[in-house]
PDB file of C-alpha atoms in Angstrom:
ATOM      1  CA  MET A   1      -5.487 -26.701 -17.590  1.00 45.00           C
ATOM      2  CA  PRO A   2      -7.916 -26.705 -20.421  1.00 57.00           C
ATOM      3  CA  GLY A   3     -11.267 -25.151 -20.688  1.00 84.00           C
ATOM      4  CA  LEU A   4     -10.251 -22.099 -17.976  1.00 93.00           C
ATOM      5  CA  ILE A   5     -10.978 -18.949 -18.802  1.00 96.00           C
ATOM      6  CA  ARG A   6      -7.870 -16.823 -18.659  1.00 97.00           C
ATOM      7  CA  ALA A   7      -9.255 -13.064 -16.955  1.00 96.00           C
ATOM      8  CA  ALA A   8      -7.437  -9.455 -16.354  1.00 96.00           C
ATOM      9  CA  VAL A   9      -8.260  -7.663 -14.184  1.00 95.00           C
ATOM     10  CA  VAL A  10      -8.518  -4.347 -14.468  1.00 96.00           C
ATOM     11  CA  GLY A  11      -8.196  -1.767 -11.912  1.00 93.00           C
ATOM     12  CA  GLY A  12      -5.875  -4.087  -8.753  1.00 76.00           C
ATOM     13  CA  ARG A  13      -6.959  -1.724  -5.932  1.00 81.00           C
ATOM     14  CA  ARG A  14     -10.351  -2.447  -6.302  1.00 80.00           C
ATOM     15  CA  GLY A  15      -9.952  -5.568  -8.102  1.00 80.00           C
ATOM     16  CA  GLY A  16      -8.306  -7.229  -5.249  1.00 80.00           C
ATOM     17  CA  SER A  17     -11.033  -7.341  -3.161  1.00 79.00           C
ATOM     18  CA  TYR A  18     -12.417 -10.028  -5.051  1.00 83.00           C
ATOM     19  CA  GLY A  19      -9.478 -12.502  -5.252  1.00 81.00           C
ATOM     20  CA  ARG A  20     -11.706 -14.828  -2.760  1.00 85.00           C
ATOM     21  CA  ALA A  21     -14.629 -15.316  -5.403  1.00 87.00           C
ATOM     22  CA  PHE A  22     -12.038 -15.933  -8.753  1.00 87.00           C
ATOM     23  CA  ASP A  23     -10.468 -18.380  -5.750  1.00 88.00           C
ATOM     24  CA  ALA A  24     -13.668 -20.218  -6.169  1.00 92.00           C
ATOM     25  CA  LEU A  25     -13.882 -20.406  -9.250  1.00 92.00           C
ATOM     26  CA  SER A  26     -10.844 -21.580  -9.965  1.00 91.00           C
ATOM     27  CA  ASP A  27     -11.783 -24.719 -11.663  1.00 94.00           C
ATOM     28  CA  GLN A  28     -13.498 -21.852 -14.228  1.00 94.00           C
ATOM     29  CA  ILE A  29     -11.161 -19.218 -14.031  1.00 94.00           C
ATOM     30  CA  LEU A  30      -7.636 -18.215 -14.179  1.00 94.00           C
ATOM     31  CA  VAL A  31      -6.224 -14.853 -12.985  1.00 95.00           C
ATOM     32  CA  SER A  32      -4.287 -14.836 -15.386  1.00 96.00           C
ATOM     33  CA  ALA A  33      -2.345 -10.881 -15.774  1.00 97.00           C
ATOM     34  CA  ILE A  34      -3.164  -8.061 -13.594  1.00 96.00           C
ATOM     35  CA  CYS A  35      -3.447  -3.880 -14.838  1.00 97.00           C
ATOM     36  CA  ASP A  36      -3.518  -1.207 -13.201  1.00 96.00           C
ATOM     37  CA  VAL A  37      -1.051   2.405 -13.073  1.00 96.00           C
ATOM     38  CA  ASP A  38       0.120   2.173  -9.971  1.00 95.00           C
ATOM     39  CA  PRO A  39       3.762  -0.557  -9.753  1.00 96.00           C
ATOM     40  CA  ALA A  40       2.775  -0.595  -5.919  1.00 95.00           C
ATOM     41  CA  VAL A  41      -0.202  -2.624  -7.077  1.00 94.00           C
ATOM     42  CA  LEU A  42       1.116  -4.437  -9.377  1.00 95.00           C
ATOM     43  CA  ASP A  43       4.009  -5.029  -6.463  1.00 95.00           C
ATOM     44  CA  SER A  44       1.882  -6.312  -4.103  1.00 93.00           C
ATOM     45  CA  TRP A  45      -0.172  -8.375  -6.570  1.00 92.00           C
ATOM     46  CA  SER A  46       3.181 -10.369  -8.241  1.00 93.00           C
ATOM     47  CA  LYS A  47       3.775 -10.717  -4.971  1.00 94.00           C
ATOM     48  CA  ALA A  48       0.681 -12.466  -3.711  1.00 91.00           C
ATOM     49  CA  ARG A  49      -0.034 -14.449  -6.618  1.00 92.00           C
ATOM     50  CA  PRO A  50       3.711 -14.502  -8.979  1.00 95.00           C
ATOM     51  CA  ASP A  51       2.373 -16.259 -12.113  1.00 95.00           C
ATOM     52  CA  VAL A  52      -0.428 -13.431 -12.780  1.00 96.00           C
ATOM     53  CA  ARG A  53       1.421 -11.476 -15.869  1.00 97.00           C
ATOM     54  CA  THR A  54       1.585  -7.439 -15.536  1.00 97.00           C
ATOM     55  CA  PHE A  55       0.638  -3.439 -16.910  1.00 98.00           C
ATOM     56  CA  SER A  56       0.635  -0.616 -16.762  1.00 97.00           C
ATOM     57  CA  ARG A  57      -0.806  -0.151 -19.127  1.00 97.00           C
ATOM     58  CA  TYR A  58      -3.958  -1.608 -20.631  1.00 98.00           C
ATOM     59  CA  GLU A  59      -3.409  -1.094 -24.409  1.00 98.00           C
ATOM     60  CA  ASP A  60      -0.207  -3.562 -23.978  1.00 98.00           C
ATOM     61  CA  LEU A  61      -3.092  -6.285 -21.725  1.00 98.00           C
ATOM     62  CA  LEU A  62      -4.984  -5.426 -24.498  1.00 98.00           C
ATOM     63  CA  GLY A  63      -2.757  -6.821 -27.447  1.00 97.00           C
ATOM     64  CA  ALA A  64      -0.832  -9.160 -25.001  1.00 96.00           C
ATOM     65  CA  ASP A  65      -2.101 -13.037 -25.656  1.00 95.00           C
ATOM     66  CA  ALA A  66      -2.863 -12.658 -21.316  1.00 97.00           C
ATOM     67  CA  CYS A  67      -5.848 -13.212 -21.740  1.00 98.00           C
ATOM     68  CA  ASP A  68      -9.691 -14.504 -22.960  1.00 97.00           C
ATOM     69  CA  ALA A  69     -11.643 -11.866 -20.855  1.00 98.00           C
ATOM     70  CA  VAL A  70     -10.931  -8.527 -18.469  1.00 98.00           C
ATOM     71  CA  PHE A  71     -12.682  -7.583 -15.386  1.00 96.00           C
ATOM     72  CA  LEU A  72     -13.785  -4.200 -14.401  1.00 96.00           C
ATOM     73  CA  ALA A  73     -13.113  -2.607 -11.769  1.00 93.00           C
ATOM     74  CA  THR A  74     -11.640   0.316 -12.612  1.00 93.00           C
ATOM     75  CA  PRO A  75     -12.762   3.565 -11.413  1.00 92.00           C
ATOM     76  CA  MET A  76     -16.659   4.839 -12.961  1.00 90.00           C
ATOM     77  CA  GLY A  77     -15.645   6.947 -15.733  1.00 93.00           C
ATOM     78  CA  LEU A  78     -13.471   4.264 -17.259  1.00 95.00           C
ATOM     79  CA  HIS A  79     -16.163   1.415 -17.763  1.00 95.00           C
ATOM     80  CA  ALA A  80     -17.721   1.946 -20.912  1.00 97.00           C
ATOM     81  CA  GLY A  81     -14.543   2.868 -23.805  1.00 98.00           C
ATOM     82  CA  GLN A  82     -12.486   0.253 -21.329  1.00 98.00           C
ATOM     83  CA  ALA A  83     -15.473  -2.465 -22.798  1.00 98.00           C
ATOM     84  CA  ILE A  84     -15.671  -1.042 -25.837  1.00 98.00           C
ATOM     85  CA  GLN A  85     -11.352  -1.413 -26.677  1.00 98.00           C
ATOM     86  CA  ALA A  86     -11.729  -4.850 -25.186  1.00 98.00           C
ATOM     87  CA  LEU A  87     -15.141  -6.207 -27.549  1.00 98.00           C
ATOM     88  CA  GLN A  88     -12.997  -4.726 -30.075  1.00 98.00           C
ATOM     89  CA  ALA A  89      -9.987  -6.625 -28.672  1.00 98.00           C
ATOM     90  CA  GLY A  90     -11.794  -9.889 -28.359  1.00 98.00           C
ATOM     91  CA  LYS A  91     -11.936 -10.039 -25.096  1.00 98.00           C
ATOM     92  CA  HIS A  92     -15.035 -10.986 -22.627  1.00 98.00           C
ATOM     93  CA  VAL A  93     -16.164  -8.323 -20.672  1.00 98.00           C
ATOM     94  CA  LEU A  94     -17.160  -8.362 -16.734  1.00 95.00           C
ATOM     95  CA  SER A  95     -17.882  -4.206 -15.557  1.00 94.00           C
ATOM     96  CA  GLU A  96     -18.894  -4.027 -12.393  1.00 87.00           C
ATOM     97  CA  VAL A  97     -21.360  -1.008 -12.444  1.00 84.00           C
ATOM     98  CA  ILE A  98     -22.104   1.220 -13.777  1.00 88.00           C
ATOM     99  CA  ALA A  99     -21.797   0.840 -17.264  1.00 92.00           C
ATOM    100  CA  ALA A 100     -21.849   4.478 -19.393  1.00 93.00           C
ATOM    101  CA  THR A 101     -21.723   7.434 -17.750  1.00 93.00           C
ATOM    102  CA  THR A 102     -24.007   8.609 -21.200  1.00 95.00           C
ATOM    103  CA  ILE A 103     -26.191   7.959 -23.527  1.00 96.00           C
ATOM    104  CA  GLU A 104     -24.087   8.482 -25.845  1.00 97.00           C
ATOM    105  CA  ASP A 105     -21.121   6.118 -24.611  1.00 97.00           C
ATOM    106  CA  CYS A 106     -24.478   3.313 -23.424  1.00 95.00           C
ATOM    107  CA  TRP A 107     -25.518   3.074 -26.877  1.00 98.00           C
ATOM    108  CA  ALA A 108     -21.736   2.429 -28.374  1.00 98.00           C
ATOM    109  CA  LEU A 109     -21.531  -0.211 -26.312  1.00 97.00           C
ATOM    110  CA  VAL A 110     -24.542  -2.307 -27.048  1.00 97.00           C
ATOM    111  CA  GLU A 111     -23.332  -1.623 -30.755  1.00 98.00           C
ATOM    112  CA  ALA A 112     -19.325  -3.044 -29.193  1.00 98.00           C
ATOM    113  CA  ALA A 113     -21.046  -5.606 -27.653  1.00 97.00           C
ATOM    114  CA  GLU A 114     -23.915  -6.322 -30.829  1.00 97.00           C
ATOM    115  CA  SER A 115     -21.025  -6.193 -33.454  1.00 97.00           C
ATOM    116  CA  SER A 116     -18.873  -8.209 -31.669  1.00 96.00           C
ATOM    117  CA  ASP A 117     -18.754 -12.514 -31.170  1.00 95.00           C
ATOM    118  CA  ARG A 118     -17.744 -12.519 -27.950  1.00 97.00           C
ATOM    119  CA  THR A 119     -19.738 -11.865 -24.265  1.00 96.00           C
ATOM    120  CA  TYR A 120     -20.304  -8.813 -22.235  1.00 97.00           C
ATOM    121  CA  MET A 121     -21.684  -8.772 -18.570  1.00 95.00           C
ATOM    122  CA  LEU A 122     -22.639  -5.551 -16.692  1.00 92.00           C
ATOM    123  CA  ALA A 123     -21.628  -7.258 -13.059  1.00 88.00           C
ATOM    124  CA  GLU A 124     -24.255  -5.882 -10.010  1.00 74.00           C
ATOM    125  CA  ASN A 125     -22.415  -5.434  -7.195  1.00 61.00           C
ATOM    126  CA  TYR A 126     -24.636  -3.449  -5.010  1.00 60.00           C
ATOM    127  CA  CYS A 127     -26.663  -4.567  -2.110  1.00 57.00           C
TER     128      CYS A 127
END
């Protein structure tokens, strides 16, 4: 379907809780890949969404033509580095809170977002 954004969920255990949101946006977003270090999480995603490509290494996901954007649902301390890597790999980024844990990481993320032609978005999920 043309115009769909192919999104990879990074951090499949937590990211799995967003399935309904992705399904509600299925005319705009296609969950095309999942990345998680836990083989059981990847297996669960494969059973629920057989067409989704699975990756156990983030670098492999970014190197593959598997997505246009990444949704970061990983542990908070990884968000800044993973967002920077994705932007540098030409991927759009939607990151859960928090964006970074240090001022230096914040500035590095700002620089990566500004030097990229991709979109970075910080998603607040606290009610």
